[in-house]
Coordinates of C-alpha atoms in Angstrom, one line a residue:
M1 CA -51.1 -15.4 -70.3
N2 CA -50.1 -15.4 -73.9
K3 CA -51.8 -12.4 -75.1
K4 CA -49.8 -10.3 -71.6
I5 CA -46.6 -12.2 -73.2
F6 CA -47.4 -10.3 -76.2
I7 CA -48.4 -6.8 -75.0
A8 CA -44.5 -7.2 -72.9
L9 CA -43.3 -7.5 -76.7
V10 CA -45.2 -4.6 -78.2
I11 CA -43.6 -2.5 -75.0
T12 CA -40.5 -3.2 -75.8
M13 CA -41.0 -2.0 -79.1
F14 CA -41.8 1.4 -78.0
G15 CA -38.6 1.6 -77.4
V16 CA -36.7 0.9 -80.6
A17 CA -39.3 2.5 -82.8
S18 CA -38.5 5.9 -82.4
S19 CA -34.6 5.1 -82.8
T20 CA -35.1 3.1 -85.8
F21 CA -37.1 5.6 -87.2
A22 CA -35.3 8.6 -86.1
Q23 CA -32.4 7.4 -88.9
T24 CA -34.5 7.9 -91.6
T25 CA -33.5 9.7 -94.5
D26 CA -36.6 9.8 -96.8
S27 CA -39.0 12.4 -95.9
S28 CA -41.3 10.9 -98.3
L29 CA -41.8 7.7 -95.6
K30 CA -43.7 8.3 -92.1
P31 CA -42.8 5.2 -89.5
V32 CA -45.3 3.0 -87.9
Y33 CA -45.3 -0.1 -86.1
K34 CA -48.2 -3.2 -86.6
S35 CA -48.4 -5.9 -84.2
G36 CA -50.8 -8.8 -83.9
D37 CA -50.7 -12.7 -85.7
V38 CA -49.3 -13.6 -88.8
E39 CA -52.2 -14.5 -90.6
S40 CA -50.1 -15.3 -94.2
I41 CA -46.5 -15.5 -95.0
A42 CA -44.6 -15.1 -98.6
V43 CA -41.2 -14.3 -99.9
D44 CA -42.3 -10.4 -100.3
K45 CA -45.1 -10.3 -98.0
I46 CA -46.7 -10.6 -94.7
V47 CA -50.2 -10.2 -93.6
I48 CA -50.7 -9.4 -90.2
K49 CA -54.1 -9.9 -88.8
T50 CA -54.5 -6.5 -85.6
V51 CA -56.9 -5.4 -83.7
N52 CA -58.2 -3.8 -86.7
G53 CA -58.3 -6.1 -89.0
P54 CA -55.8 -7.5 -91.1
V55 CA -52.4 -6.1 -92.6
G56 CA -50.6 -6.5 -95.5
I57 CA -47.0 -5.7 -95.4
V58 CA -43.8 -5.3 -98.1
L59 CA -41.0 -7.3 -97.4
N60 CA -37.8 -6.9 -99.4
G61 CA -33.9 -7.2 -99.8
K62 CA -33.5 -5.1 -96.8
S63 CA -35.6 -6.1 -94.4
E64 CA -34.8 -8.0 -91.3
F65 CA -35.8 -10.1 -89.0
K66 CA -35.3 -11.0 -85.3
R67 CA -36.2 -13.2 -82.7
I68 CA -37.7 -12.1 -79.3
S69 CA -37.5 -14.6 -75.9
A70 CA -40.6 -15.3 -74.7
E71 CA -38.9 -15.9 -71.3
K72 CA -37.8 -12.4 -71.3
P73 CA -38.8 -9.7 -73.7
S74 CA -35.5 -7.9 -74.5
L75 CA -34.1 -6.0 -77.4
S76 CA -30.6 -6.8 -76.1
T77 CA -31.1 -10.2 -76.6
A78 CA -32.5 -10.3 -79.9
T79 CA -31.5 -12.9 -82.2
A80 CA -30.8 -12.7 -86.3
V81 CA -33.8 -15.1 -88.1
T82 CA -34.9 -15.7 -91.3
L83 CA -38.1 -15.3 -93.1
A84 CA -38.3 -19.5 -93.4
E85 CA -38.9 -19.4 -90.0
I86 CA -41.9 -17.0 -89.1
A87 CA -45.5 -19.2 -89.6
V88 CA -48.7 -18.5 -89.2
G89 CA -50.0 -18.0 -86.0
D90 CA -46.2 -16.3 -84.7
K91 CA -46.4 -13.0 -83.3
V92 CA -44.4 -10.4 -84.0
T93 CA -44.3 -6.2 -83.9
I94 CA -42.8 -4.6 -87.5
S95 CA -41.4 -1.5 -87.6
C96 CA -43.0 -0.2 -90.9
L97 CA -41.8 2.9 -93.6
A98 CA -45.5 4.3 -95.0
P99 CA -44.9 6.0 -97.8
T100 CA -46.8 9.4 -98.0
D101 CA -47.7 9.0 -101.7
G102 CA -50.8 5.8 -100.4
K103 CA -47.7 3.0 -101.3
P104 CA -48.4 -0.4 -99.3
L105 CA -46.4 -0.4 -95.9
W106 CA -42.6 -1.7 -96.1
G107 CA -41.4 -3.9 -93.1
R108 CA -37.9 -2.5 -92.2
T109 CA -37.7 -4.8 -88.7
V110 CA -39.7 -7.6 -87.7
Y111 CA -40.0 -9.4 -84.2
L112 CA -41.2 -12.4 -84.0
M113 CA -42.3 -14.4 -80.6
T114 CA -42.9 -17.7 -82.0
K115 CA -46.5 -19.4 -81.3
S116 CA -44.5 -22.4 -79.9
D117 CA -42.2 -20.1 -77.8
I118 CA -45.3 -18.5 -76.1
S119 CA -47.0 -21.8 -75.2
Q120 CA -44.1 -23.0 -73.8
K121 CA -44.1 -20.1 -71.0
A122 CA -47.6 -20.3 -70.6
A123 CA -47.6 -24.1 -69.9
K124 CA -44.8 -23.3 -67.3
E125 CA -47.3 -20.2 -66.0
T126 CA -49.6 -22.4 -65.4
A127 CA -47.6 -25.5 -64.1
E128 CA -46.0 -22.5 -61.7
W129 CA -49.7 -21.5 -61.0
R130 CA -50.6 -24.6 -59.8
T131 CA -47.6 -26.0 -57.7
R132 CA -46.9 -22.4 -56.6
G133 CA -50.8 -21.4 -56.0
I134 CA -53.5 -21.3 -53.7
A135 CA -57.7 -19.7 -54.0
G136 CA -60.0 -19.7 -52.0
K137 CA -62.4 -16.7 -51.2
V138 CA -61.3 -13.3 -49.4
A139 CA -62.6 -13.9 -45.3
S140 CA -61.0 -10.6 -44.1
V141 CA -57.7 -8.4 -45.7
N142 CA -56.4 -5.7 -43.6
A143 CA -54.4 -3.3 -45.6
Q144 CA -52.8 -1.7 -42.7
T145 CA -51.0 -4.9 -41.5
N146 CA -50.4 -6.1 -45.2
Q147 CA -52.3 -9.1 -44.7
I148 CA -55.2 -11.2 -46.4
V149 CA -57.1 -14.5 -44.8
L150 CA -58.5 -16.2 -47.6
E151 CA -60.9 -19.2 -46.7
M152 CA -60.2 -22.6 -48.6
S153 CA -62.7 -24.9 -49.7
S154 CA -61.4 -28.4 -49.5
L155 CA -63.1 -32.4 -49.3
M156 CA -63.2 -31.7 -45.8
G157 CA -64.2 -28.5 -45.5
V158 CA -63.2 -24.8 -45.3
T159 CA -59.6 -24.1 -44.4
K160 CA -58.5 -20.7 -43.4
V161 CA -55.3 -19.1 -44.8
T162 CA -52.9 -15.5 -43.6
V163 CA -51.4 -14.4 -47.3
T164 CA -48.8 -11.7 -46.8
P165 CA -47.6 -10.0 -49.9
K166 CA -44.5 -9.5 -50.4
A167 CA -43.1 -6.2 -50.5
D168 CA -42.7 -6.2 -54.3
A169 CA -45.4 -8.5 -54.8
K170 CA -47.8 -7.9 -57.7
F171 CA -51.4 -6.8 -57.4
M172 CA -54.4 -7.8 -60.2
R173 CA -57.8 -7.3 -60.6
Y174 CA -60.6 -9.0 -63.2
A175 CA -62.2 -6.3 -64.9
P176 CA -66.3 -5.9 -63.9
D177 CA -66.9 -6.5 -67.3
S178 CA -64.9 -8.9 -68.2
I179 CA -63.9 -12.1 -66.8
K180 CA -61.2 -12.9 -68.9
F181 CA -57.1 -12.4 -67.3
A182 CA -55.8 -10.9 -70.4
D183 CA -58.4 -7.6 -69.1
A184 CA -57.1 -7.8 -65.9
K185 CA -55.4 -4.3 -64.4
T186 CA -53.4 -3.2 -62.2
S187 CA -54.3 -3.0 -58.5
S188 CA -53.5 -3.0 -54.8
I189 CA -54.3 -4.6 -51.8
S190 CA -56.3 -1.6 -50.9
E191 CA -59.0 -2.8 -53.2
I192 CA -59.3 -6.1 -52.1
K193 CA -62.6 -6.7 -50.0
T194 CA -64.7 -9.2 -48.6
G195 CA -65.8 -11.9 -50.4
D196 CA -64.4 -11.4 -53.2
Q197 CA -62.5 -14.2 -54.9
I198 CA -58.5 -14.5 -54.8
R199 CA -55.7 -16.8 -56.7
A200 CA -52.0 -15.1 -55.2
L201 CA -48.6 -17.2 -56.4
G202 CA -46.3 -17.7 -53.5
D203 CA -44.8 -19.9 -50.5
K204 CA -46.9 -22.1 -47.9
S205 CA -45.7 -22.4 -44.6
T206 CA -45.0 -25.6 -43.2
D207 CA -48.2 -26.2 -41.3
G208 CA -50.3 -24.8 -44.4
T209 CA -51.7 -21.8 -42.4
A210 CA -49.6 -18.8 -44.0
F211 CA -49.1 -18.0 -47.5
T212 CA -46.2 -15.7 -48.4
A213 CA -47.3 -13.5 -52.0
E214 CA -45.1 -12.6 -55.1
T215 CA -48.6 -11.9 -56.8
V216 CA -52.0 -11.5 -56.0
L217 CA -54.9 -11.7 -58.8
T218 CA -58.6 -10.5 -57.1
G219 CA -61.8 -10.1 -58.5
A220 CA -65.6 -9.3 -57.4
F221 CA -67.0 -12.9 -58.2
R222 CA -70.7 -14.6 -57.2
Q223 CA -71.9 -17.6 -56.0
S224 CA -75.1 -18.7 -56.5
A225 CA -77.8 -22.2 -56.9
G226 CA -80.8 -22.8 -58.2
I227 CA -83.6 -25.6 -59.9
V228 CA -83.1 -25.4 -63.9
K229 CA -86.9 -24.1 -65.1
S230 CA -86.3 -24.4 -68.7
V231 CA -82.6 -24.8 -71.4
D232 CA -82.5 -23.4 -74.6
V233 CA -80.0 -25.4 -76.4
T234 CA -79.7 -22.7 -79.1
N235 CA -79.0 -19.8 -77.4
N236 CA -76.8 -21.1 -74.6
E237 CA -79.1 -20.6 -71.9
V238 CA -81.3 -21.6 -69.1
V239 CA -83.8 -20.6 -66.9
V240 CA -84.0 -21.3 -63.0
K241 CA -85.7 -20.4 -59.5
D242 CA -82.6 -19.5 -57.4
T243 CA -82.6 -21.7 -54.2
A244 CA -81.6 -18.5 -52.2
T245 CA -84.5 -16.1 -53.4
D246 CA -86.9 -18.4 -54.9
K247 CA -86.7 -15.7 -57.7
D248 CA -86.2 -16.8 -61.7
I249 CA -82.9 -16.1 -63.5
T250 CA -81.6 -16.7 -66.9
I251 CA -78.2 -17.7 -67.0
A252 CA -75.9 -17.2 -70.2
F253 CA -73.4 -20.0 -70.3
G254 CA -72.4 -19.7 -74.1
D255 CA -68.5 -18.0 -72.7
A256 CA -68.4 -20.2 -69.4
I257 CA -64.6 -21.3 -69.1
L258 CA -66.0 -24.4 -67.2
L259 CA -68.6 -26.7 -67.9
K260 CA -69.3 -29.7 -65.7
R261 CA -71.4 -32.5 -64.1
F262 CA -70.6 -34.6 -61.0
P263 CA -71.4 -38.2 -61.0
P264 CA -74.1 -38.7 -58.2
E265 CA -71.8 -41.0 -56.0
M266 CA -68.8 -38.7 -56.5
A267 CA -71.0 -35.5 -55.0
E268 CA -72.9 -37.4 -52.3
R269 CA -69.1 -38.3 -50.9
M270 CA -67.9 -35.1 -51.0
A271 CA -70.4 -33.5 -49.8
G272 CA -71.1 -36.0 -46.7
M273 CA -67.8 -35.2 -45.9
Q274 CA -68.4 -31.7 -45.0
M275 CA -71.3 -32.4 -42.7
P276 CA -69.7 -31.3 -39.0
G277 CA -68.6 -34.2 -37.0
A278 CA -68.0 -36.5 -40.4
A279 CA -65.3 -39.3 -40.2
R280 CA -62.9 -38.5 -42.5
P281 CA -62.2 -42.4 -45.0
P282 CA -59.1 -44.5 -44.8
G283 CA -56.2 -42.4 -45.7
A284 CA -57.5 -39.1 -45.9
P285 CA -55.0 -36.4 -45.6
G286 CA -54.5 -35.1 -42.1
V287 CA -54.6 -31.4 -40.7
S288 CA -51.3 -30.9 -41.1
G289 CA -51.3 -32.9 -44.8
Q290 CA -53.0 -32.2 -48.3
Q291 CA -56.3 -31.0 -46.6
G292 CA -54.8 -28.0 -45.3
Q293 CA -53.6 -27.5 -49.0
G294 CA -57.1 -27.5 -50.6
Q295 CA -56.8 -31.3 -51.7
V296 CA -60.0 -33.3 -53.0
V297 CA -60.2 -36.4 -55.4
V298 CA -60.5 -35.7 -58.7
Q299 CA -61.3 -39.4 -60.7
Q300 CA -63.0 -42.6 -59.7
G301 CA -60.8 -45.4 -58.6
P302 CA -61.1 -48.9 -60.6
P303 CA -64.6 -50.8 -59.9
S304 CA -65.0 -52.5 -56.9
G305 CA -62.9 -56.0 -56.3
Q306 CA -60.2 -54.8 -59.2
S307 CA -56.5 -53.3 -58.5
P308 CA -55.8 -49.6 -59.0
A309 CA -53.9 -49.4 -62.6
N310 CA -50.4 -49.2 -62.9
G311 CA -50.2 -51.1 -59.5
Q312 CA -51.2 -48.6 -57.1
A313 CA -52.0 -49.4 -53.7
Q314 CA -54.9 -48.3 -52.0
S315 CA -53.5 -46.3 -49.8
G316 CA -49.9 -44.0 -49.6
G317 CA -48.4 -42.5 -52.5
P318 CA -49.2 -40.0 -54.7
G319 CA -52.1 -42.4 -56.3
R320 CA -53.5 -43.1 -53.2
M321 CA -57.5 -43.8 -53.0
I322 CA -60.0 -41.2 -50.7
G323 CA -63.5 -42.9 -50.7
G324 CA -63.0 -44.6 -54.3
F325 CA -61.2 -41.2 -56.0
R326 CA -58.0 -40.8 -56.1
A327 CA -56.1 -37.6 -54.7
G328 CA -55.7 -34.7 -56.2
G329 CA -56.4 -30.8 -55.9
V330 CA -59.7 -28.8 -56.8
D331 CA -58.8 -28.4 -60.2
D332 CA -58.0 -31.7 -61.3
V333 CA -61.4 -32.8 -60.2
L334 CA -63.1 -30.5 -62.5
E335 CA -60.7 -30.6 -65.3
R336 CA -60.6 -34.3 -65.5
L337 CA -64.8 -34.7 -65.1
P338 CA -66.2 -34.8 -68.5
N339 CA -67.2 -31.3 -70.2
I340 CA -71.1 -30.8 -70.5
T341 CA -73.3 -29.1 -72.9
A342 CA -76.9 -27.1 -73.4
A343 CA -78.7 -30.4 -74.6
D344 CA -76.9 -32.2 -71.1
L345 CA -79.0 -29.5 -69.0
K346 CA -82.7 -30.7 -68.4
V347 CA -85.2 -29.5 -66.3
G348 CA -85.4 -30.1 -62.9
D349 CA -81.4 -30.3 -62.5
T350 CA -79.7 -28.2 -60.0
I351 CA -76.9 -26.4 -60.6
A352 CA -74.6 -23.7 -59.4
I353 CA -72.6 -21.3 -61.4
L354 CA -69.9 -18.9 -60.4
T355 CA -70.9 -14.8 -61.8
S356 CA -68.8 -12.2 -61.9
G357 CA -69.3 -8.6 -60.1
S358 CA -71.9 -7.4 -57.8
S359 CA -73.1 -9.6 -55.1
V360 CA -77.3 -8.4 -56.0
I361 CA -77.8 -11.2 -58.8
A362 CA -79.6 -9.4 -61.5
D363 CA -82.5 -11.3 -63.5
K364 CA -80.0 -12.0 -66.3
V365 CA -76.8 -13.3 -65.2
K366 CA -73.2 -14.8 -67.5
A367 CA -71.5 -17.7 -66.2
I368 CA -68.4 -17.8 -65.3
K369 CA -68.3 -21.7 -64.6
L370 CA -71.7 -24.1 -64.3
I371 CA -71.5 -27.0 -62.5
A372 CA -74.3 -29.7 -62.5
G373 CA -75.2 -32.7 -60.4
V374 CA -74.7 -30.7 -57.0
E375 CA -77.8 -31.4 -55.5
P376 CA -76.0 -33.2 -51.9
F377 CA -73.6 -30.0 -51.4
I378 CA -77.2 -27.9 -51.4
K379 CA -79.0 -30.0 -49.0
M380 CA -75.5 -30.4 -47.0
A381 CA -75.7 -26.5 -46.7
Q382 CA -79.3 -26.1 -46.0
A383 CA -78.8 -29.0 -43.4
A384 CA -75.4 -27.4 -42.1
A385 CA -77.8 -24.2 -41.9
A386 CA -80.0 -25.7 -39.7
M387 CA -78.5 -27.0 -37.4
S388 CA -76.4 -24.3 -37.0
R389 CA -79.6 -22.0 -35.6
R390 CA -80.9 -24.7 -33.2
G391 CA -77.2 -24.7 -31.6
Q392 CA -76.9 -21.0 -32.1
G393 CA -80.2 -19.2 -32.3
G394 CA -80.2 -18.7 -35.6
G395 CA -77.2 -17.0 -35.4
N396 CA -74.8 -18.5 -38.7
Q397 CA -76.1 -19.1 -41.6
P398 CA -73.4 -21.7 -43.8
G399 CA -73.0 -21.5 -47.4
L400 CA -72.1 -23.5 -50.1
N401 CA -68.9 -25.7 -50.4
I402 CA -69.0 -26.2 -54.0
P403 CA -65.6 -28.2 -54.0
G404 CA -63.8 -25.7 -57.3
L405 CA -66.9 -23.1 -58.1
D406 CA -65.1 -20.6 -55.3
G407 CA -61.9 -19.7 -56.6
I408 CA -60.2 -18.2 -59.9
G409 CA -59.5 -19.8 -62.6
I410 CA -55.9 -20.4 -63.1
P411 CA -54.4 -17.6 -66.1

């Protein structure tokens, strides 16, 4: 989110740049502006890191300093600050005067957005996506009726939710060559395709089957799984045999946003509960409760015979236990599991990955997410597919349902 916030500041500066510089009467100076992170600062000079490298800007007694709100970037609400209030890591846009004789840039006005303000805004937005957001895979989309049906994977299987964007809803879509939210482009419902990953921000209905969206973020992603054949620790790569195609695939995961391993007991219990007709454990949420919102387990409870920490009971309340684990959301499951590295992967491991782009997997792909310890989920998908073939003459082929692998990460 930080880059998006700062872009708002830069855009705001466009409007002031021309009017500010128009007041300059010295024909030997030309107006320019520079934006970036503060690398160093002194009484007479500030160095900022721009997209083209570091730039040094001279300051003097005529330089002005103004702080812009991260919440609502606007010059009308900017407040005067002093040089001492600017710190390394803050983001600034500086209106400068550039002498034509090659002398250094002079900073006329420094517009500041502190890293603290940006972090607070980003944390607030992340919290909002957690509490008011849903994520899953697009099952169908109808631009004419302005509705999107998404499938949400949870501990108990898959739940379908109908998403209706508001009239002024904001649509964003991940760039095909980037997995960074900062690179997402403005989009529309017409660009959304069946099979896309989707995350929406808004309000859910009481029964959890409908959702009114304020923001819709989508992207083309592919899930796959395979058995590790070799591991390259130096280059953060593994070669796997894809379980669906039997094809060898090289997976690069140096830039992955998530690298986790399910503990064996957790994976077995979660996968077992996906089996059609599987009984819910005592205290598990019902259809109208947390299950409908994609709730799953997030951390192991205390060892057998011990009481839950802080006096939490085994049922009821946010700390209730489900199948030996404490209840929570899919994203929480993965966040609380320990991170892994290439050195933690071994030949014979079964891993699942999320990649961007085409539904057709290439010889080498870049993983967005990588989760190890998923053998029980693979077996469950295969068993469900076999049951479906017997019961429906080979019609339906259920796919993977690995909690946390589908769904776009919180921006």
